Short mmCIF file of C-alpha atoms in Angstrom, two decimals:
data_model
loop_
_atom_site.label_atom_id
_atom_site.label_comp_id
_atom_site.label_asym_id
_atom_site.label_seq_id
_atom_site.Cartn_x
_atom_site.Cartn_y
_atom_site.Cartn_z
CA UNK A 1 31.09 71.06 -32.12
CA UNK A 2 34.13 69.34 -30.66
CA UNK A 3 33.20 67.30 -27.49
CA UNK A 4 35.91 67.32 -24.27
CA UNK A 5 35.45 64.35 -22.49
CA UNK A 6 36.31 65.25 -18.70
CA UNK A 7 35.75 62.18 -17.17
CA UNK A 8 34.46 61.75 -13.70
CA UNK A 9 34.46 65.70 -11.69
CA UNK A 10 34.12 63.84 -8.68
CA UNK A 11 34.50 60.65 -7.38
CA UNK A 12 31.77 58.21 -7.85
CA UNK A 13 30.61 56.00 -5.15
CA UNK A 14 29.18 52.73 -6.07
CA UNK A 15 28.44 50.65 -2.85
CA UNK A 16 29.87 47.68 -2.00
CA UNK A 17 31.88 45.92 -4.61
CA UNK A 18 29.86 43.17 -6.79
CA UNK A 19 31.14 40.57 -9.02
CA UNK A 20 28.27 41.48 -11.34
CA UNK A 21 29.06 45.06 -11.33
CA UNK A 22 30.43 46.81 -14.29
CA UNK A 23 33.25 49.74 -13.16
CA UNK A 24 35.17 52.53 -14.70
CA UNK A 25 37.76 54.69 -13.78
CA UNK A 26 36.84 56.66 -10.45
CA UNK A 27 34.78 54.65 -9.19
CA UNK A 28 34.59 54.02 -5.46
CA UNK A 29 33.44 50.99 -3.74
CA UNK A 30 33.74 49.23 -0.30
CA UNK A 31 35.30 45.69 0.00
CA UNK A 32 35.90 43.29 2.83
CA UNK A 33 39.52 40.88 2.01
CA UNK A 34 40.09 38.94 4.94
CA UNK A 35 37.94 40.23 7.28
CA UNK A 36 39.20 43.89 6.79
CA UNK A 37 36.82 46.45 5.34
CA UNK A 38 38.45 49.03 3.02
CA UNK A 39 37.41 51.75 0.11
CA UNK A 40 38.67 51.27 -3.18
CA UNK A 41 39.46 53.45 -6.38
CA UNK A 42 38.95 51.97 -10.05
CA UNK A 43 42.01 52.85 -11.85
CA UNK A 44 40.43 51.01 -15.23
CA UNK A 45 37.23 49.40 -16.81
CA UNK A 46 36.53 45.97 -14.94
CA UNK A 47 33.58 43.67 -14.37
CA UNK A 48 34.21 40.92 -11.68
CA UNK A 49 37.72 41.78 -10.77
CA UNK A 50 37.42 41.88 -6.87
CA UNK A 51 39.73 45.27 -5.61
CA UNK A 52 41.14 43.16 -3.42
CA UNK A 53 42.46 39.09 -2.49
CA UNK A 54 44.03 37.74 0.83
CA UNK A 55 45.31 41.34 1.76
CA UNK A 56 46.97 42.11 -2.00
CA UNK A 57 45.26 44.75 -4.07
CA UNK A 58 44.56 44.31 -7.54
CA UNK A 59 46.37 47.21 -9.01
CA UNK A 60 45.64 46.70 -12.36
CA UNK A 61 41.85 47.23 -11.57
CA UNK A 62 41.76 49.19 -8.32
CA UNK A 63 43.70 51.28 -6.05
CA UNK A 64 43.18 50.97 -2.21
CA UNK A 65 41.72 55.14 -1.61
CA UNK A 66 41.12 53.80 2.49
CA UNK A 67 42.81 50.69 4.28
CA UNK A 68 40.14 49.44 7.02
CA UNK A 69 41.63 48.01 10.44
CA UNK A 70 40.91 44.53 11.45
CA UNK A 71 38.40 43.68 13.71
CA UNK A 72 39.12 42.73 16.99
CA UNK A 73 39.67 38.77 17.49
CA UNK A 74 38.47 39.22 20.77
CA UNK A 75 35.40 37.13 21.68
CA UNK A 76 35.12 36.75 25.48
CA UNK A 77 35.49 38.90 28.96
CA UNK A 78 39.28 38.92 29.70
CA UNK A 79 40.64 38.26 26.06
CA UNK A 80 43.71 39.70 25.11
CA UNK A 81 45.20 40.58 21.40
CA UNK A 82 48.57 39.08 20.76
CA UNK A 83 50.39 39.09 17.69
CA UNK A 84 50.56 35.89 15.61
CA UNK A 85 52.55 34.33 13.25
CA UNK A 86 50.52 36.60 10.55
CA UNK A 87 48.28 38.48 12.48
CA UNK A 88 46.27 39.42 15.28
CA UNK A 89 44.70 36.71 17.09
CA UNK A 90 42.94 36.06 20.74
CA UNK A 91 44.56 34.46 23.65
CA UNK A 92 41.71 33.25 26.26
CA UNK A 93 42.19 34.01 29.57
CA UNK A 94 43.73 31.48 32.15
CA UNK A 95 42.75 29.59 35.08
CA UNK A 96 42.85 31.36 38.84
CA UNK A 97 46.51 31.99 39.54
CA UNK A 98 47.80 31.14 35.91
CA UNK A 99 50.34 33.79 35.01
CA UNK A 100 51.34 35.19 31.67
CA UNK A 101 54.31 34.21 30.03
CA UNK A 102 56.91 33.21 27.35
CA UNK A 103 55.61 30.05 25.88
CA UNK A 104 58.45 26.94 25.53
CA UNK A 105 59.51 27.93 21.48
CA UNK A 106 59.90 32.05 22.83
CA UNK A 107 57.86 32.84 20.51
CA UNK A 108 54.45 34.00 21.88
CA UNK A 109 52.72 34.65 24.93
CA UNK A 110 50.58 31.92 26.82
CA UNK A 111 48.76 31.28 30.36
CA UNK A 112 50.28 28.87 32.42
CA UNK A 113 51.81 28.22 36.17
CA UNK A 114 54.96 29.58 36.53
CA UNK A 115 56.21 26.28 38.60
CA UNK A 116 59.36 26.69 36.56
CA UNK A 117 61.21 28.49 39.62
CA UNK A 118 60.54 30.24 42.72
CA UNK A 119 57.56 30.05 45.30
CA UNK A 120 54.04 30.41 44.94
CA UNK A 121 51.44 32.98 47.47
CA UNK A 122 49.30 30.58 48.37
CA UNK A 123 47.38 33.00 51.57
CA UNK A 124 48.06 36.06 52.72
CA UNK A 125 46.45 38.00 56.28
CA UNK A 126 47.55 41.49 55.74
CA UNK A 127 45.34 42.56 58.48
CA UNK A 128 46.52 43.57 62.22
CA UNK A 129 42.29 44.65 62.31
CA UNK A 130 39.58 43.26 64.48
CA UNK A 131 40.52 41.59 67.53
CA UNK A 132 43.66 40.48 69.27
CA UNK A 133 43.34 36.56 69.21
CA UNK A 134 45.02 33.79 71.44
CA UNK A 135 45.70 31.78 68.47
CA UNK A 136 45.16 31.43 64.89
CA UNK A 137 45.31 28.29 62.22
CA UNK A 138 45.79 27.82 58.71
CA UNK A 139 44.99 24.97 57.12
CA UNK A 140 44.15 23.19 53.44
CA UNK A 141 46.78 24.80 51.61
CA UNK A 142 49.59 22.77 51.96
CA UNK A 143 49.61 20.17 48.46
CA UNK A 144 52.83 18.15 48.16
CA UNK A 145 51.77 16.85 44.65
CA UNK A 146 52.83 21.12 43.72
CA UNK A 147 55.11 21.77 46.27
CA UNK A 148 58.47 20.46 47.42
CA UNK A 149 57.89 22.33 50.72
CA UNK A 150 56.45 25.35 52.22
CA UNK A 151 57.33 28.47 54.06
CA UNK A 152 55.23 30.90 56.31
CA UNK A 153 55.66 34.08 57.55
CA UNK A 154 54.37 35.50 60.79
CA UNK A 155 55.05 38.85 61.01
CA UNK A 156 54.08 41.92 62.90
CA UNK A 157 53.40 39.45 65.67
CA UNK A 158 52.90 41.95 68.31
CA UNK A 159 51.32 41.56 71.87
CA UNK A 160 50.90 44.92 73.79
CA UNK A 161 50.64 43.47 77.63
CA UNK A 162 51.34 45.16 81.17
CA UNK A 163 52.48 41.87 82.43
CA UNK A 164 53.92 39.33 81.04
CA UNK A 165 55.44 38.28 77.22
CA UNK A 166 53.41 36.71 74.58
CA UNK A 167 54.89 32.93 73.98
CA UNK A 168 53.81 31.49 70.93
CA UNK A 169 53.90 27.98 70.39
CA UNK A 170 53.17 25.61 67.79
CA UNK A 171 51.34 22.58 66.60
CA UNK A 172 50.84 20.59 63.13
CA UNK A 173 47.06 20.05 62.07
CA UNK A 174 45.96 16.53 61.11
CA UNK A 175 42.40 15.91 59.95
CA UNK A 176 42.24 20.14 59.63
CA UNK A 177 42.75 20.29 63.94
CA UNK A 178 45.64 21.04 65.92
CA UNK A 179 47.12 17.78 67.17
CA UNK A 180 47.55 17.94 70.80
CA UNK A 181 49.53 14.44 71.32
CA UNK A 182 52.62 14.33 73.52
CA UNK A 183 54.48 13.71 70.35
CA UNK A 184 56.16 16.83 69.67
CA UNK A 185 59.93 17.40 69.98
CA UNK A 186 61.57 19.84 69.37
CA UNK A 187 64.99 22.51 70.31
CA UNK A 188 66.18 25.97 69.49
CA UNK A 189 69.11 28.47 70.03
CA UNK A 190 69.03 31.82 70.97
CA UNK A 191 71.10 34.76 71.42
CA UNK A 192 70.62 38.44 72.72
CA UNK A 193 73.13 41.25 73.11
CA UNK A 194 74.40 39.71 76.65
CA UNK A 195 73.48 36.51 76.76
CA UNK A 196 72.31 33.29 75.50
CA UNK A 197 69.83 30.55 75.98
CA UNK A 198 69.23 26.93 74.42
CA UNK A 199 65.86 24.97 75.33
CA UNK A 200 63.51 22.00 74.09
CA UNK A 201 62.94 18.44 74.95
CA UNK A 202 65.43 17.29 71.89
CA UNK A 203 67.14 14.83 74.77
CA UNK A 204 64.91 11.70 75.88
CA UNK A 205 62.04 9.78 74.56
CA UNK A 206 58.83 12.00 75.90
CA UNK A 207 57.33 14.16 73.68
CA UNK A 208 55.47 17.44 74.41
CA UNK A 209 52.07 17.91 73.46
CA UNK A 210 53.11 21.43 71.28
CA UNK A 211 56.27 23.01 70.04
CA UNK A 212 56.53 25.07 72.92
CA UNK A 213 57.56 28.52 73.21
CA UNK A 214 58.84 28.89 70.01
CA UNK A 215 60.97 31.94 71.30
CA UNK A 216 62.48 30.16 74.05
CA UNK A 217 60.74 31.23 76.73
CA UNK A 218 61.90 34.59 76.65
CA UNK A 219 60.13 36.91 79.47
CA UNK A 220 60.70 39.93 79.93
CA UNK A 221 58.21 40.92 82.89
CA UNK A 222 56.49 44.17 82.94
CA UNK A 223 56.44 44.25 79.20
CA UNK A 224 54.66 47.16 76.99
CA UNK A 225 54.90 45.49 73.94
CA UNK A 226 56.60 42.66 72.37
CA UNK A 227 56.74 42.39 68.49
CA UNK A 228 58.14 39.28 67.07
CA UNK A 229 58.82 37.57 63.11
CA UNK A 230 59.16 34.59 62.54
CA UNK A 231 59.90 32.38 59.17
CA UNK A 232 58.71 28.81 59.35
CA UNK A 233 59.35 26.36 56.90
CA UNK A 234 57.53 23.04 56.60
CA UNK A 235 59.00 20.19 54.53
CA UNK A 236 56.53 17.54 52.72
CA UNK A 237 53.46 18.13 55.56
CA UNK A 238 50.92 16.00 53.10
CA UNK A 239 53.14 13.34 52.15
CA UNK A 240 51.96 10.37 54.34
CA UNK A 241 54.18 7.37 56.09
CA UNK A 242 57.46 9.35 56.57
CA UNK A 243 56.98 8.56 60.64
CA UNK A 244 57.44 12.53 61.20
CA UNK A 245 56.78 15.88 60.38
CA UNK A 246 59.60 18.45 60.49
CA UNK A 247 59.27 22.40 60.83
CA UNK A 248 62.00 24.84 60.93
CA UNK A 249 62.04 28.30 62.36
CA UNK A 250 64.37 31.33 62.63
CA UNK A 251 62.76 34.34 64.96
CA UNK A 252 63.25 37.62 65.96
CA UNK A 253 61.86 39.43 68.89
CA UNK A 254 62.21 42.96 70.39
CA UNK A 255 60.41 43.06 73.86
CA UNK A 256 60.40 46.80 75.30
CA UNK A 257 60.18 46.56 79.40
CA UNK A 258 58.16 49.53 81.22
CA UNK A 259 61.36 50.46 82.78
CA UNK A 260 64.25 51.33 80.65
CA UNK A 261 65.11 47.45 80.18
CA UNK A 262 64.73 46.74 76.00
CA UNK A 263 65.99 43.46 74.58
CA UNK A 264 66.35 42.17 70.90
CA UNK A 265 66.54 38.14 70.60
CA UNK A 266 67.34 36.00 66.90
CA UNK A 267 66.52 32.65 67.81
CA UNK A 268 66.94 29.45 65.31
CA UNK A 269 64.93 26.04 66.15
CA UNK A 270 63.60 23.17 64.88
CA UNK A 271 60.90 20.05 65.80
CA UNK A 272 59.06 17.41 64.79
CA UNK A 273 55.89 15.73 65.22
CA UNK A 274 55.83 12.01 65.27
CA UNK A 275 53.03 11.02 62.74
CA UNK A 276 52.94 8.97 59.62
CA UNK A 277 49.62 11.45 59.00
CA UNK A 278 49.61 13.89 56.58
CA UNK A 279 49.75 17.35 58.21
CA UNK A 280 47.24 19.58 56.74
CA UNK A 281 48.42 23.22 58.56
CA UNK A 282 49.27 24.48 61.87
CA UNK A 283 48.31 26.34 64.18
CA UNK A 284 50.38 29.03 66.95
CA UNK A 285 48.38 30.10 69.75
CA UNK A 286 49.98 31.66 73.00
CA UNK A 287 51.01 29.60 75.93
CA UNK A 288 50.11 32.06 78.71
CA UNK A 289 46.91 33.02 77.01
CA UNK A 290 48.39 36.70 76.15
CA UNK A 291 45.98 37.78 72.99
CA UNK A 292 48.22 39.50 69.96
CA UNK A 293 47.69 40.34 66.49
CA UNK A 294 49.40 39.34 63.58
CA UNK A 295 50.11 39.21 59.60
CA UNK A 296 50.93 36.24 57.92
CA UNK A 297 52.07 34.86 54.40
CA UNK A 298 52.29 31.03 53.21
CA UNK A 299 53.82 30.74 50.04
CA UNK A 300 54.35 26.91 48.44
CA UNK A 301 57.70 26.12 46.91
CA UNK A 302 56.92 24.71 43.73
CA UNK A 303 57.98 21.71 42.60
CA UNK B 1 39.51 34.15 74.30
CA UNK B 2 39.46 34.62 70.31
CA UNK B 3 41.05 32.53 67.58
CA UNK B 4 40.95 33.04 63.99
CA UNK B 5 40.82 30.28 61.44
CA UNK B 6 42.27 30.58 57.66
CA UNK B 7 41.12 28.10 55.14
CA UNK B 8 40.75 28.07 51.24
CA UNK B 9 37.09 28.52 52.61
CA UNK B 10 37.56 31.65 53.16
CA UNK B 11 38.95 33.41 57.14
CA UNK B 12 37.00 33.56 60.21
CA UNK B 13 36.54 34.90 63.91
CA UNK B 14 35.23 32.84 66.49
CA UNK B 15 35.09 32.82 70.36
CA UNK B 16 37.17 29.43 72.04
CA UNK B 17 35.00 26.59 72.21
CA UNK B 18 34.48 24.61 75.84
CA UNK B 19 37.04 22.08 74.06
CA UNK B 20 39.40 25.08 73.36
CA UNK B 21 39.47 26.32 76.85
CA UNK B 22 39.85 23.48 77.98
CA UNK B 23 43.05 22.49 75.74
CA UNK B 24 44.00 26.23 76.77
CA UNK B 25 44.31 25.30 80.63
CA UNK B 26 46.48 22.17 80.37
CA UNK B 27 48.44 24.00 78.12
CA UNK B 28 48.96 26.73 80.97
CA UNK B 29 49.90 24.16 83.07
CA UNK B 30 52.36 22.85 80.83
CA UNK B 31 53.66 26.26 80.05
CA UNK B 32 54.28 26.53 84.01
CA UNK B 33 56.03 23.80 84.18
CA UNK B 34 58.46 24.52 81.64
CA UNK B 35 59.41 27.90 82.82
CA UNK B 36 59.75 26.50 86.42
CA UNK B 37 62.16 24.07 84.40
CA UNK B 38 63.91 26.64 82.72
CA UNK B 39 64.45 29.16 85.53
CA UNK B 40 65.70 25.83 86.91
CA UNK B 41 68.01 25.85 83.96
CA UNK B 42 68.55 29.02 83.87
CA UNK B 43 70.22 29.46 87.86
CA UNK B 44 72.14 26.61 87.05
CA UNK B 45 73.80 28.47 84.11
CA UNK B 46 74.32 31.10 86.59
CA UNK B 47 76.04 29.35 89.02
CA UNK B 48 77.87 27.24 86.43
CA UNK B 49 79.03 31.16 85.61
CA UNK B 50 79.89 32.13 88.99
CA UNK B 51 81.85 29.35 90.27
CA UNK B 52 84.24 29.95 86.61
CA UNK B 53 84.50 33.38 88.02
CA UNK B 54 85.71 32.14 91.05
CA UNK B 55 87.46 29.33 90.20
CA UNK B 56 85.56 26.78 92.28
CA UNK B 57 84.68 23.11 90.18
CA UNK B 58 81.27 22.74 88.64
CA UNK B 59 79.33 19.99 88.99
CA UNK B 60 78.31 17.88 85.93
CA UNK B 61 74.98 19.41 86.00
CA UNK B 62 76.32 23.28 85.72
CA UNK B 63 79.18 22.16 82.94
CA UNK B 64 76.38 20.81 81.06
CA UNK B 65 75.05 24.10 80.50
CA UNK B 66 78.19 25.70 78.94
CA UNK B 67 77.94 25.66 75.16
CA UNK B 68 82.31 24.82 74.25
#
């Protein structure tokens, strides 16, 4: 009686792959190239021809039925996957306020400061919460070995009084402390929609023991509310022996009188503070003792 | 009287110390003195104003205030 060979029905699974196995046509097994896991069909008799070597199938042998996906490179809390020069591969997180970017050959991705260009956040307040004040400091953030110089922004200064303007003033903090020596000097311009004003103790040899009234004195009695910006810019504050510190400001103020009187006031000034000391922040607090609340930025320029 | 105090520390609320208040009154009286100087400044401006208007001559003082 003639015989018909049909060969395998179905497909035959043999478990993983083993050099000491012996395989036919049909035959399934599992194999792991390269870290990847994948099922393979025998297309021909073979004994210790592995399906499989550094990602290329052995066709003559076997026949890739299931391509596995590789396993995640990832090994720690805040990995990410990037794309290598062949393959996936892990790239650790940074260090507190590293940013991602382009690394130097554009050609992959990499933690790092971005001190290339621009300015760095180095505090924020956001808050106009919890209780008016009568002065505020910040201080330990200024680092000239990182930054060229420094900017901050006071903003949503605002001082709701029944009888007098808010006057904010200034002083540089040496040894983390406001330094209250008459050795401040300073001068600013202002200008408002009929009128104009210059003050400060620029002339002469005696210092004052702030940067006063960094709006220029500007009081508008009976007051409702006063809300004021300014931009302040420090230049090398940490940087020791220079004989003097130097601030810049630019301002802007809108003071709204109980009677129909309303004024708007952009004011540009600058002082100084005669130390060789490094200046480690600063500190605005209001002349008259009028309490206001306020937001705040510093941002570092970086070197 | 309140202050608030930002460090890399971390931001806090505290009441004026005796020190503080303190500080806070001599700079009041500072602050009074310079607006009593600056009204000062300020009249003189005014009458530096006035006397262009009607063409009488300023003294040194009063031209010093006009920015030319």
């Amino acid at each position: 009686m003639a015989t018909v060979n049909l060969g395998k029905i179905k497909l035959k699974w043999r478990g993983t792959w083993s050099s000491g196995g012996s395989y036919t046509a049909d035959d399934v097994v599992s194999y792991t190239d390269s870290g990847v896991t994948s099922s393979f069909i025998a297309v021909a008799s073979s004994s210790n021809q592995a399906p499989s070597s550094s990602g290329t199938v052995n066709t003559t042998y076997w026949n890739l039925l299931a391509k596995g996906s590789d396993p995640t490179p990832t090994t720690t809390q805040g990995d990410i996957i990037v794309r290598g020069a062949s393959a996936d591969q892990r790239l650790a997180i940074g260090t507190a306020g590293q940013a991602l970017k382009v690394n130097s050959s554009a050609n992959g991705l990499e933690y790092g400061d971005t001190s290339a260009a621009g300015m760095t956040l180095l505090y924020q307040h956001n808050s106009t919460g919890g209780s008016a004040v009568n002065s505020f400091s910040v201080d330990g953030y200024f680092d000239d070995s990182k930054y060229s110089h420094y900017k901050a922004l006071v903003y949503d200064h605002f001082t709701a009084s029944s009888s007098n303007s808010n006057e904010p003033s200034l002083r540089l903090n040496v040894g983390g402390s406001a330094d209250t020596s008459n050795n401040y000097f300073w001068s600013l311009d202002h200008a408002y929609g009929s009128g104009h004003h210059h003050r400060g103790n620029g002339a002469g040899t005696t210092g004052q023991s702030s940067i006063a009234q960094m709006q220029g004195t500007w009081n508008v009695s009976a007051n409702n509310r006063q809300l004021q910006n300014y931009e302040i810019f420090f230049y090398s504050p940490t940087t020791t022996g220079l004989g003097a510190k130097y601030v810049q400001w630019q301002a802007s103020i809108f003071a709204q009188g109980t009677s129909s009187n309303g004024y708007f006031l952009s004011g540009t000034g600058g002082g100084m503070l005669e130390t060789a000391a490094a200046v480690t922040g600063f500190t605005m607090f209001s002349a008259n003792g009028t309490t206001f609340t306020y937001k705040l930025s510093l941002y570092g320029f970086n070197k | 009287m309140k202050k608030h105090i930002h460090t890399p520390s971390g931001f806090r609320e505290e009441d004026y110390s005796s020190e503080d208040n303190a500080q806070y009154v001599k700079d009041k009286e500072d602050y009074d003195k310079v607006i009593v100087q600056q009204k000062a400044d300020d009249d003189l401006k005014a009458s530096a104003k006035a006397k262009l208007i009607s063409g009488q001559a300023l003294t040194e003082a009063e031209a010093s205030t006009l920015i030319i």
